[in-house]
XYZ file of C-alpha atoms in Angstrom:
323
model
C -0.008 0.045 -0.052
C 1.660 3.207 -1.199
C -0.067 5.418 1.397
C 1.027 3.189 4.216
C 4.613 3.176 2.865
C 4.613 6.942 2.625
C 3.544 7.241 6.289
C 6.083 4.773 7.486
C 8.923 6.981 6.168
C 7.988 9.632 8.757
C 7.879 7.753 11.970
C 8.671 9.770 15.091
C 10.746 8.972 18.160
C 9.249 9.368 21.647
C 8.298 12.940 22.267
C 9.925 14.393 25.404
C 8.265 16.918 27.621
C 8.555 20.458 26.294
C 9.663 19.330 22.775
C 7.607 19.458 19.595
C 7.634 16.867 16.859
C 5.400 17.380 13.829
C 6.061 13.804 12.614
C 4.073 12.560 15.584
C 0.971 13.659 13.716
C 1.964 11.342 10.885
C 2.446 8.472 13.319
C -1.049 9.106 14.719
C -2.442 8.988 11.149
C -0.663 5.694 10.573
C -1.933 4.204 13.855
C -5.485 5.032 12.928
C -5.130 2.806 9.886
C -4.158 -0.175 12.111
C -6.493 -3.006 12.951
C -5.020 -3.301 16.434
C -4.963 -0.152 18.635
C -2.153 -0.947 21.023
C -3.263 1.715 23.466
C -6.537 -0.204 23.926
C -4.770 -3.326 25.145
C -4.582 -3.785 28.873
C -1.016 -3.658 30.367
C -0.026 -5.946 33.232
C 2.861 -5.608 35.639
C 3.306 -1.868 35.756
C 2.088 1.082 37.857
C -0.827 3.033 36.491
C 1.002 6.361 36.306
C 3.751 4.916 34.108
C 1.241 3.099 31.925
C -0.575 6.393 31.223
C 2.726 8.093 30.542
C 3.778 5.514 28.058
C 0.408 5.481 26.284
C -0.529 9.179 26.244
C 2.508 11.370 26.897
C 5.148 9.532 24.749
C 4.870 8.614 21.049
C 5.469 4.971 20.258
C 5.179 3.433 16.824
C 3.213 0.195 16.705
C 2.101 0.617 13.150
C 3.593 -2.764 12.234
C 1.363 -4.696 14.714
C -1.158 -5.700 12.028
C 1.648 -7.297 9.960
C 2.933 -9.132 13.012
C -0.490 -10.580 13.633
C -0.868 -11.624 10.004
C 2.535 -13.380 10.161
C 1.505 -15.224 13.372
C -1.763 -16.315 11.908
C 0.064 -17.727 8.923
C 2.622 -19.494 11.077
C 0.026 -20.941 13.500
C -3.085 -21.444 11.256
C -5.020 -23.491 13.765
C -4.498 -21.151 16.651
C -6.166 -18.121 18.126
C -4.008 -15.075 19.016
C -4.340 -13.299 22.408
C -2.728 -9.920 23.038
C -1.801 -8.212 26.303
C 0.571 -5.430 27.311
C 3.766 -6.737 28.842
C 5.767 -5.005 31.584
C 7.594 -2.049 30.077
C 11.345 -2.765 29.811
C 14.570 -0.833 29.361
C 15.183 -0.174 25.721
C 18.526 1.614 25.690
C 21.649 -0.570 25.639
C 23.774 2.024 27.428
C 22.129 4.738 29.468
C 22.606 6.165 32.932
C 18.967 7.223 32.989
C 16.360 4.424 33.106
C 14.176 4.507 30.009
C 11.329 2.087 29.381
C 9.176 1.323 26.420
C 5.898 -0.600 26.094
C 5.565 -3.959 24.415
C 2.729 -6.181 23.292
C 2.835 -9.953 23.965
C 0.938 -12.182 21.530
C -0.005 -15.742 22.646
C -0.863 -18.409 20.099
C -2.950 -21.252 21.474
C -4.990 -23.983 19.855
C -8.308 -22.565 18.686
C -10.441 -24.778 20.991
C -8.829 -23.139 24.090
C -8.063 -19.717 25.510
C -4.938 -18.977 27.616
C -5.308 -20.333 31.152
C -7.461 -17.660 32.892
C -5.252 -17.190 35.914
C -3.362 -14.163 37.235
C -0.695 -14.160 39.892
C -0.332 -11.199 42.232
C 1.951 -10.453 45.184
C 0.194 -10.954 48.517
C 1.780 -8.201 50.546
C -0.321 -8.866 53.637
C 0.518 -12.554 54.024
C 3.578 -12.825 51.803
C 4.003 -15.105 48.789
C 1.674 -14.991 45.792
C -2.092 -15.060 45.346
C -3.743 -16.767 42.364
C -7.032 -15.540 41.018
C -8.868 -15.692 37.698
C -8.789 -12.785 35.267
C -12.434 -12.371 35.832
C -11.874 -11.742 39.546
C -9.531 -8.930 38.543
C -12.202 -7.633 36.175
C -10.188 -8.540 33.134
C -11.522 -10.270 30.033
C -10.559 -11.143 26.436
C -12.380 -9.174 23.696
C -12.452 -10.445 20.168
C -11.297 -8.094 17.408
C -13.553 -8.181 14.410
C -11.241 -9.121 11.534
C -14.060 -9.081 9.046
C -14.533 -5.329 9.597
C -10.953 -4.740 8.418
C -10.780 -7.367 5.686
C -12.598 -4.905 3.359
C -9.673 -2.499 3.547
C -6.915 -2.876 0.971
C -4.066 -3.215 3.522
C -6.022 -5.878 5.505
C -7.359 -8.000 2.666
C -5.811 -11.320 3.598
C -5.630 -12.851 7.090
C -4.134 -16.347 6.759
C -5.385 -19.203 8.896
C -8.736 -19.702 10.539
C -8.023 -18.194 13.948
C -9.443 -15.207 15.855
C -7.588 -12.338 17.626
C -8.400 -11.234 21.092
C -7.169 -8.292 23.210
C -7.007 -8.175 26.982
C -9.391 -5.566 28.441
C -10.491 -4.315 31.850
C -14.036 -3.828 33.161
C -12.788 -1.684 36.000
C -14.471 1.764 35.552
C -12.023 4.728 35.690
C -13.908 6.292 38.615
C -13.435 3.095 40.581
C -9.847 2.609 39.498
C -8.920 6.106 40.626
C -10.087 5.259 44.142
C -8.000 2.105 44.569
C -6.044 1.795 47.768
C -2.245 1.949 47.845
C -2.082 -1.867 48.407
C -4.351 -2.454 45.422
C -2.155 -0.274 43.237
C 1.048 -1.954 44.385
C -0.532 -5.413 43.799
C -1.541 -4.299 40.289
C 2.096 -3.536 39.485
C 2.930 -7.206 40.095
C 0.045 -8.821 38.206
C 1.201 -11.485 35.752
C -0.632 -14.026 33.626
C -0.030 -17.381 35.247
C 0.658 -20.635 33.328
C 2.404 -23.927 33.875
C 4.277 -25.840 31.150
C 4.011 -29.633 31.829
C 7.261 -30.402 30.147
C 9.028 -27.977 32.548
C 6.798 -27.572 35.629
C 5.328 -31.045 36.006
C 8.555 -33.054 35.914
C 8.883 -35.587 38.706
C 11.914 -37.251 40.219
C 12.415 -40.991 40.508
C 10.667 -41.011 43.919
C 7.548 -39.413 42.338
C 8.010 -36.015 43.965
C 7.753 -32.896 41.833
C 11.102 -31.440 40.853
C 11.573 -27.976 42.362
C 14.514 -26.091 40.783
C 14.548 -23.153 43.203
C 12.665 -21.466 46.012
C 12.862 -18.444 48.268
C 13.156 -18.928 51.970
C 13.010 -16.536 54.915
C 15.565 -16.507 57.655
C 15.874 -14.549 60.931
C 19.469 -13.220 61.078
C 18.918 -11.688 64.452
C 17.510 -8.534 66.054
C 14.170 -9.193 64.315
C 15.760 -8.805 60.855
C 14.297 -11.321 58.392
C 15.813 -11.715 54.965
C 14.424 -13.346 51.797
C 17.003 -15.526 50.067
C 16.921 -17.605 46.817
C 18.213 -21.140 46.880
C 18.655 -22.098 43.241
C 19.507 -25.782 42.570
C 19.102 -25.208 38.814
C 21.976 -22.722 38.957
C 24.251 -24.923 41.021
C 23.461 -24.029 44.657
C 24.427 -26.693 47.195
C 24.012 -26.664 50.982
C 27.760 -27.241 51.451
C 28.667 -24.088 49.605
C 25.605 -21.963 50.138
C 25.455 -21.971 53.959
C 29.019 -20.740 54.576
C 28.534 -17.996 51.964
C 25.179 -16.967 53.494
C 26.677 -16.816 57.025
C 29.626 -14.808 55.784
C 27.367 -12.241 54.068
C 25.278 -11.696 57.166
C 28.140 -12.034 59.712
C 26.780 -15.218 61.244
C 28.697 -18.180 62.780
C 28.259 -21.331 60.597
C 28.287 -23.593 63.665
C 25.411 -21.727 65.224
C 23.167 -21.546 62.151
C 24.072 -24.494 59.839
C 21.480 -26.973 61.177
C 18.714 -24.436 61.359
C 19.481 -23.130 57.853
C 19.311 -26.617 56.374
C 15.903 -27.231 57.986
C 14.515 -23.823 56.881
C 15.656 -24.497 53.276
C 14.173 -27.985 53.287
C 10.898 -26.730 54.668
C 10.828 -24.052 51.916
C 11.222 -26.700 49.186
C 8.524 -28.845 50.855
C 6.165 -25.845 50.893
C 6.972 -24.948 47.304
C 6.312 -28.564 46.199
C 2.908 -28.609 47.940
C 1.952 -25.282 46.370
C 2.999 -26.543 42.929
C 0.925 -29.735 43.311
C -2.111 -27.610 44.210
C -1.490 -25.325 41.220
C -1.384 -28.256 38.813
C -5.015 -28.999 39.682
C -5.952 -25.543 38.325
C -5.075 -26.696 34.884
C -7.168 -29.889 34.746
C -9.170 -28.566 31.761
C -6.042 -28.327 29.620
C -4.392 -31.325 27.961
C -0.656 -31.139 28.618
C 0.108 -31.041 24.886
C -1.958 -27.912 24.534
C -0.059 -26.077 27.272
C 3.276 -27.225 25.874
C 2.349 -26.093 22.356
C 1.632 -22.475 23.349
C 3.831 -20.006 21.407
C 4.564 -16.383 22.234
C 5.756 -13.382 20.269
C 6.864 -10.156 21.848
C 6.217 -7.013 19.746
C 8.270 -3.872 20.344
C 7.667 -0.313 18.938
C 9.599 0.502 15.747
C 11.107 3.807 17.066
C 14.764 4.155 16.221
C 15.651 4.698 19.862
C 14.646 1.096 20.781
C 18.071 -0.485 20.726
C 17.559 -3.422 23.216
C 14.752 -5.894 22.797
C 14.497 -8.552 25.511
C 12.620 -11.802 25.011
C 11.661 -12.177 28.759
C 7.857 -11.903 29.372
C 7.390 -12.959 32.997
C 8.539 -15.741 35.287
C 5.736 -18.113 34.122
C 5.713 -17.565 30.372
C 9.478 -17.212 30.422
C 11.066 -15.993 27.200
C 9.104 -15.314 24.058
C 9.674 -17.721 21.103
C 10.451 -14.626 18.960
C 10.544 -10.879 19.024
C 9.338 -8.365 16.383
């Protein structure tokens, strides 16, 4: 499409406060031609103030999002595509000033299913995590009407038989503005929750679930409690970990070794029980469907976006590809 090509020659970089950029008008014109309006997709894992800044104060170019969707539908013809806003990430390779940009995560899943409808949030009152459904957080998936856009020249062909959905929120703005501090903090740590059987449901020879790492709490004295990661997957062993831990917190190994061993073992036992319980949440999903889920992470096309990270969240892990 010649008109689309003309507009893409004039894409703007993010507009800073106090600066003017006439090309941003061109980008807005280009965005209006897009099937997907990235600003209408709900973002998870970020504070509301920064979300609004990224969406409405800065100028980001997602005019290629339609093409990305078309490519995914061609690559996964028997899947539906689900879109949500991922946690904004640093986009400059070398900068003393933190700078973040938005991104859109696309999930491809077999058309008979939708992504597992679970959300994980930090439980600041009791510690740990709390799992709820997206409905409980007033979130839902809304289908995008592809037929409406197929009549336009630039959207004539959508390969495959799938549908496209965007994550939305039913939370009214007047209600959202009155959320408590705890609610706002919890919102910053919301993540879509999934388990991959080939990774998360692996069992050892004794039948127990394999737990690669866990966080334990330990009282180092004077009422100070620290959270520490014990990571078997990355080579942690009790023999090496405990002396290092005691050295960092100025503790005597002889006084704390036995207690630390027990605390770490208890943490793994608790994590294993929690994981067993979580597996039951996915009883409606065949393991092959969960393992076949594919993800694509879509970044804005602005020239300033130098660094593009595949990481989505600790459950979905890294995207299969980035665009």
